[in-house]
Coordinates of C-alpha atoms in Angstrom, one line a residue:
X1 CA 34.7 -92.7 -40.5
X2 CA 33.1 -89.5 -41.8
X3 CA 35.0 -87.7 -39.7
X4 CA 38.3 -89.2 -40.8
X5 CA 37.5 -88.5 -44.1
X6 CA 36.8 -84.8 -43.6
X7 CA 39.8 -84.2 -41.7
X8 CA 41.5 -85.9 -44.6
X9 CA 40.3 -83.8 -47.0
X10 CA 41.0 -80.6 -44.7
X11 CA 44.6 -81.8 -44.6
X12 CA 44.8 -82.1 -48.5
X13 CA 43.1 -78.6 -49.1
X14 CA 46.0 -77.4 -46.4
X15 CA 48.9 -78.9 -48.5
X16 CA 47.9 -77.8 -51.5
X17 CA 47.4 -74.3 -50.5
X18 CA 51.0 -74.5 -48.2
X19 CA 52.1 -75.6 -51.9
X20 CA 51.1 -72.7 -53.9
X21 CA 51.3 -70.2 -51.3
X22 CA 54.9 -71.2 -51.0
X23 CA 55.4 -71.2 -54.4
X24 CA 53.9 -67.9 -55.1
X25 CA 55.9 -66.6 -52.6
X26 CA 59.7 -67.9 -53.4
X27 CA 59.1 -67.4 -57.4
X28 CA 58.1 -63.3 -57.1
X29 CA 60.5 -62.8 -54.2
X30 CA 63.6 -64.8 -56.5
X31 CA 62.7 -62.3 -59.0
X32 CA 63.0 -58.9 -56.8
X33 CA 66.0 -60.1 -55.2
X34 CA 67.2 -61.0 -59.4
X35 CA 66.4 -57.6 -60.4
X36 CA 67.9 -55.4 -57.2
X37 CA 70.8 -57.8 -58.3
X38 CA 70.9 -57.2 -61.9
X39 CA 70.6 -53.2 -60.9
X40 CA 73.5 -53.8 -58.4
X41 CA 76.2 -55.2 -60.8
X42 CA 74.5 -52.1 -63.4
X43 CA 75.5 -49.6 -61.4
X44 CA 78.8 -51.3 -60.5
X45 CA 79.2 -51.6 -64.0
X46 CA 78.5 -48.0 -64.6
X47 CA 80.8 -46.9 -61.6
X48 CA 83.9 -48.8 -63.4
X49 CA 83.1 -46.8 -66.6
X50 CA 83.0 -43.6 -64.7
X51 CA 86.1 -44.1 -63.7
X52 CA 88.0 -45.4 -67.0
X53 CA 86.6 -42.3 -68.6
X54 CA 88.0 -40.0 -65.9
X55 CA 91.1 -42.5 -66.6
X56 CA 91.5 -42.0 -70.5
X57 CA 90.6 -38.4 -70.3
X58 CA 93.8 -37.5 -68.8
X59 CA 95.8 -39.3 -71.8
X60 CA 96.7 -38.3 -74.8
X61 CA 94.3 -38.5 -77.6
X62 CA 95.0 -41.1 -80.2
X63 CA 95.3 -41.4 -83.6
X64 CA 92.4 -43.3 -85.8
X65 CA 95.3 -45.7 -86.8
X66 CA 96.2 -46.3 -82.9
X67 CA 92.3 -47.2 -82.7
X68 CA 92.2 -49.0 -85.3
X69 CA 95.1 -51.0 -84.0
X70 CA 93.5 -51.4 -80.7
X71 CA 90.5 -52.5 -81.8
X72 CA 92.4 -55.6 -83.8
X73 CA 94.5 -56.5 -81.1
X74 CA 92.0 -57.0 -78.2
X75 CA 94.1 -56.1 -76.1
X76 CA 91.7 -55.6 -73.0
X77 CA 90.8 -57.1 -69.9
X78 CA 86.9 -57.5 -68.8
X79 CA 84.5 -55.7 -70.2
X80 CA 86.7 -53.4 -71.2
X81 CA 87.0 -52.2 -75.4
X82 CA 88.6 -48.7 -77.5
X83 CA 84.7 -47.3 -75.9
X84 CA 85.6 -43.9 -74.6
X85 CA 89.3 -43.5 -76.1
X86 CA 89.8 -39.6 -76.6
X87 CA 91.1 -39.8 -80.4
X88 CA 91.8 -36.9 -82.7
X89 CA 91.5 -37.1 -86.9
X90 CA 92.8 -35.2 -89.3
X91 CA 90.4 -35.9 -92.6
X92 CA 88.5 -35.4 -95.1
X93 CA 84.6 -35.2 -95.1
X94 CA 82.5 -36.3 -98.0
X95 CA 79.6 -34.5 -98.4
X96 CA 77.2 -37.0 -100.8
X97 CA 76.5 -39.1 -97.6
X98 CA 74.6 -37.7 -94.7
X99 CA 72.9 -40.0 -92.6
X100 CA 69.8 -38.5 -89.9
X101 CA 69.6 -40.9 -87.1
X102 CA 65.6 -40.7 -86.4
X103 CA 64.0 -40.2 -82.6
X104 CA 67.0 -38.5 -80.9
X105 CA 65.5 -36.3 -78.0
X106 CA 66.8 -32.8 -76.9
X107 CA 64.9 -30.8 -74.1
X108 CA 61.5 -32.9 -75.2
X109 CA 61.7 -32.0 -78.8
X110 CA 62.6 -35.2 -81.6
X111 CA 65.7 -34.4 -83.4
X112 CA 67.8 -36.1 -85.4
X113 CA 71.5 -36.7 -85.2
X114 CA 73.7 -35.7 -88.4
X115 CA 76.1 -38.5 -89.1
X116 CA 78.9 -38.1 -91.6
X117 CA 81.8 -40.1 -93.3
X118 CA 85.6 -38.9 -93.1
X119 CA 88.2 -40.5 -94.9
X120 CA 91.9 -41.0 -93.7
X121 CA 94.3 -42.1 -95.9
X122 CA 94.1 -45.8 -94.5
X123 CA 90.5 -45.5 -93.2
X124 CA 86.6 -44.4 -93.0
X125 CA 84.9 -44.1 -90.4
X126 CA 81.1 -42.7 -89.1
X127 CA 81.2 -38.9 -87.1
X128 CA 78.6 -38.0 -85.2
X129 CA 78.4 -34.3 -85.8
X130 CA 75.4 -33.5 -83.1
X131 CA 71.2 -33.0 -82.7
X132 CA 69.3 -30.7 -84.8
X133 CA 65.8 -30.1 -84.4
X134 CA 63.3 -32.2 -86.7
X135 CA 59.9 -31.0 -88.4
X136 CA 56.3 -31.5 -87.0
X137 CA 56.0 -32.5 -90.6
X138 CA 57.2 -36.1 -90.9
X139 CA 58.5 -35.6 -94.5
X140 CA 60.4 -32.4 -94.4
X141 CA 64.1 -33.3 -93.1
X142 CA 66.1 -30.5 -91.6
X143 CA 68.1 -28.0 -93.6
X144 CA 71.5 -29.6 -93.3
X145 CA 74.7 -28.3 -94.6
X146 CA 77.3 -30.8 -95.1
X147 CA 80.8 -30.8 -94.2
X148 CA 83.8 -31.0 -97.1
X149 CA 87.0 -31.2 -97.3
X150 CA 89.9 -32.0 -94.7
X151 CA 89.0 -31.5 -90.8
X152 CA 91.0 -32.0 -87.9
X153 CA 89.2 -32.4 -84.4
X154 CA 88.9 -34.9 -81.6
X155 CA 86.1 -36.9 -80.1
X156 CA 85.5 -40.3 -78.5
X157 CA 85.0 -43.3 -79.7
X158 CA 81.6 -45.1 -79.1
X159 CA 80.8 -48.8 -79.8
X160 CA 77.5 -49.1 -81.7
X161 CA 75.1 -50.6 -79.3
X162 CA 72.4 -52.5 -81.8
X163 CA 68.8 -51.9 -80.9
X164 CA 65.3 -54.5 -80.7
X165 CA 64.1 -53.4 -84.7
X166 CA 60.4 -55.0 -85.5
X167 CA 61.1 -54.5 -89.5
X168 CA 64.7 -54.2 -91.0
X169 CA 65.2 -51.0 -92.4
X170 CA 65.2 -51.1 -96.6
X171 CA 68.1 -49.2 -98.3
X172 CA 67.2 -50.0 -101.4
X173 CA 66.4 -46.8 -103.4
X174 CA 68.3 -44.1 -100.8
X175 CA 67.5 -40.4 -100.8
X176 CA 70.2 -38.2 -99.5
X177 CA 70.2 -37.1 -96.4
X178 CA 69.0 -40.4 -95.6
X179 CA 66.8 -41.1 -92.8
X180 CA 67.8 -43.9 -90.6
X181 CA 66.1 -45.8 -87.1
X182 CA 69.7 -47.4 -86.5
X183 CA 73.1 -47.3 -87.4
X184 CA 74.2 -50.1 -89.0
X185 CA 77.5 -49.9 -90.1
X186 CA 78.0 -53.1 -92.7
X187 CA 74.4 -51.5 -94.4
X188 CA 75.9 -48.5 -95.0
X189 CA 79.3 -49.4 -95.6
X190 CA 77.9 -50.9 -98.7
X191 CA 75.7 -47.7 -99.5
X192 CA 78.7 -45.3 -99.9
X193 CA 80.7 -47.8 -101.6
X194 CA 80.6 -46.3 -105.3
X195 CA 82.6 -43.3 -104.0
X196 CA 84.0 -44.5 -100.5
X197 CA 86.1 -47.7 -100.8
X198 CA 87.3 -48.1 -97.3
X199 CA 84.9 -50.1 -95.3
X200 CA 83.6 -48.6 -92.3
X201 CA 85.4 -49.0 -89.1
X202 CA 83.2 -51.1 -86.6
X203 CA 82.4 -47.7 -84.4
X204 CA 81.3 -44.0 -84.2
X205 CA 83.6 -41.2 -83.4
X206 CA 81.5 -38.3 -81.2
X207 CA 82.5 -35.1 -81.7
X208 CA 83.9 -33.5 -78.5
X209 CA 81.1 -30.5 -77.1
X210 CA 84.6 -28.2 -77.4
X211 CA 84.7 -28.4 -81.6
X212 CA 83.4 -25.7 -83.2
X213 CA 82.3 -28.1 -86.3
X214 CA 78.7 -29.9 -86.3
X215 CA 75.6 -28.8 -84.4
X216 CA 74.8 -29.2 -80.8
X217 CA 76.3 -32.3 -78.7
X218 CA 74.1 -33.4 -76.6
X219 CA 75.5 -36.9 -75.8
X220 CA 76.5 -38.3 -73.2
X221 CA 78.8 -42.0 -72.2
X222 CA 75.9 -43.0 -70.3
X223 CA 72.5 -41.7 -70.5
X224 CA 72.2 -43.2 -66.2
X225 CA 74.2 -42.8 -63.6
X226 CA 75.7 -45.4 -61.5
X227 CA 73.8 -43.5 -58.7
X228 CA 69.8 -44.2 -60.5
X229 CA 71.2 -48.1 -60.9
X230 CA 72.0 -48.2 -57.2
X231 CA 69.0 -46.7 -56.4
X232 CA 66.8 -48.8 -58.3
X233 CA 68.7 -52.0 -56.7
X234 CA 67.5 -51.0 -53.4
X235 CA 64.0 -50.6 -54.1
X236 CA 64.1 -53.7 -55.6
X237 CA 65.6 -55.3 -52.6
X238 CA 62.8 -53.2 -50.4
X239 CA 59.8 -54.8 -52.6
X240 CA 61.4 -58.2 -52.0
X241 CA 61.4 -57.8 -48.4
X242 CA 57.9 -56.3 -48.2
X243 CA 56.5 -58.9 -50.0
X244 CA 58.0 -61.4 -48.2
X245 CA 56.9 -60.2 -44.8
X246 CA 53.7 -59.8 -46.6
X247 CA 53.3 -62.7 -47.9
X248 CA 54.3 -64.3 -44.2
X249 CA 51.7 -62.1 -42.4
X250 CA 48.8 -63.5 -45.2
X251 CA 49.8 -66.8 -44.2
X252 CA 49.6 -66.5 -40.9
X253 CA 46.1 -65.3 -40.7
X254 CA 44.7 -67.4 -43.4
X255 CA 46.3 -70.4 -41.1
X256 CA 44.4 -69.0 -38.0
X257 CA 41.2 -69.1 -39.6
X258 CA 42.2 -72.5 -41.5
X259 CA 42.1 -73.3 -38.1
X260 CA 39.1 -71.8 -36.4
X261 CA 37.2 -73.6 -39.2
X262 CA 38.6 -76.8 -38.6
X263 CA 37.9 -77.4 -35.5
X264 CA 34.3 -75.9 -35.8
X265 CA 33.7 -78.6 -38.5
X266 CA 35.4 -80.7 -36.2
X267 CA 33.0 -80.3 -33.3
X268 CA 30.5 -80.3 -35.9
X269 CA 31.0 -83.8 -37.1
X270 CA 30.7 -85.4 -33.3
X271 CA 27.6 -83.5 -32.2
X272 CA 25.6 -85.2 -34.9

């Protein structure tokens, strides 16, 4: 009888750990093979882009009003948005409103990128005018020299990609330039209101690196290749294998001396 019982409770022990070892193993090795996924269709993603830019590039610039248009319509497939259009502007810059976007980084030095508003006759819209170098000195803002008076250049258009913010940023007493963590477009649609009545469009136009006007562009459509994504995907997909083959290989030992002990206790149990 006592030896039923402890080859009972041997047996139980034995599930239990088959149960968690199992466990362990499919949850960590669903979440490698998750995130060499989610790299995959990253760098697929990525890849498309590449290629839409190289795509657009070769057209025509557009107008503001064509993107404008565009970007009411819809009229895209996907994924797929005005991001990237080449568009030129003819305008007219209004110097009370600069805007320093805070953290931008340029060789390892924190910068700032100088954001201004131009005014078409139908619309306003946010220019990214390029990276200037920022001060040790938290409360000295750069030296910046802003733009009046009717421009005409081309950039790209860039969606506004929204940022994880821990406090919301307070506009409520703004010094010019103003120092920002984001861009947030309906914030400081209402800050230039009292002398720019055109709302501002739901984008950023980048100044082209060839335009003489602004400071140095240092942006880039996307900050990682398709090439890094892929590569990340497959050393995901390596750690998923190791582990698994890992995991395996523990099992099998610990099993082997599960074993070994069992049947010691075993023979134990009938030589008393």
């Amino acid at each position: 009888m006592q030896t039923i019982d402890k080859r009972k409770k041997i047996f139980t022990q034995s599930l239990i750990r088959s149960a968690l070892w199992l466990g362990l193993t499919l949850i960590v090795f669903a979440c490698l093979v998750k995130l060499s996924f989610w790299q995959y269709n990253r760098g697929f993603e990525k890849e498309q882009r590449a290629i839409r830019i190289t795509q657009l590039n070769q057209q025509s610039p557009l107008t503001l009003n064509e993107i404008v248009k565009l970007s009411t319509q819809k009229q895209f497939t996907g994924k797929e948005s005005i991001n990237d259009f080449p568009v030129t502007i003819t305008g007219q810059f209004t110097g009370d409103y600069i805007f320093l976007l805070d953290n931008q980084v340029e060789n390892n030095s924190l910068g700032y990128r100088v954001l201004q508003v131009v005014q078409t006759p139908k619309h306003s819209v946010l220019v990214n005018l390029g990276w200037v170098q920022g001060s040790i000195d938290r409360s000295i803002l750069p030296d910046i020299t802003p733009l009046n008076g009717q421009y005409n250049f081309q950039g790209h258009v860039r969606i506004v990609e929204q940022g994880i913010m821990l406090q919301a940023q307070d506009f409520t007493l703004p010094s010019w330039p103003l120092r920002v963590q984001q861009i947030e477009l309906d914030k400081f649609s209402e800050l230039i209101s009292p002398l720019i009545d055109k709302p501002l469009q739901p984008f950023v136009i980048y100044v082209d690196q060839e335009e003489t006007l602004g400071y140095k562009k240092n942006w880039h459509p996307m900050v990682m290749p398709a090439e890094k994504h892929f590569g990340y995907a497959f050393q995901w997909a390596a750690l998923a294998i190791a582990w698994l083959i890992l995991m395996i290989f523990f099992r099998m030992k610990t099993q082997k001396s599960i074993r070994v002990a069992s049947k010691n206790s075993a023979d134990a149990l009938q030589n008393t």
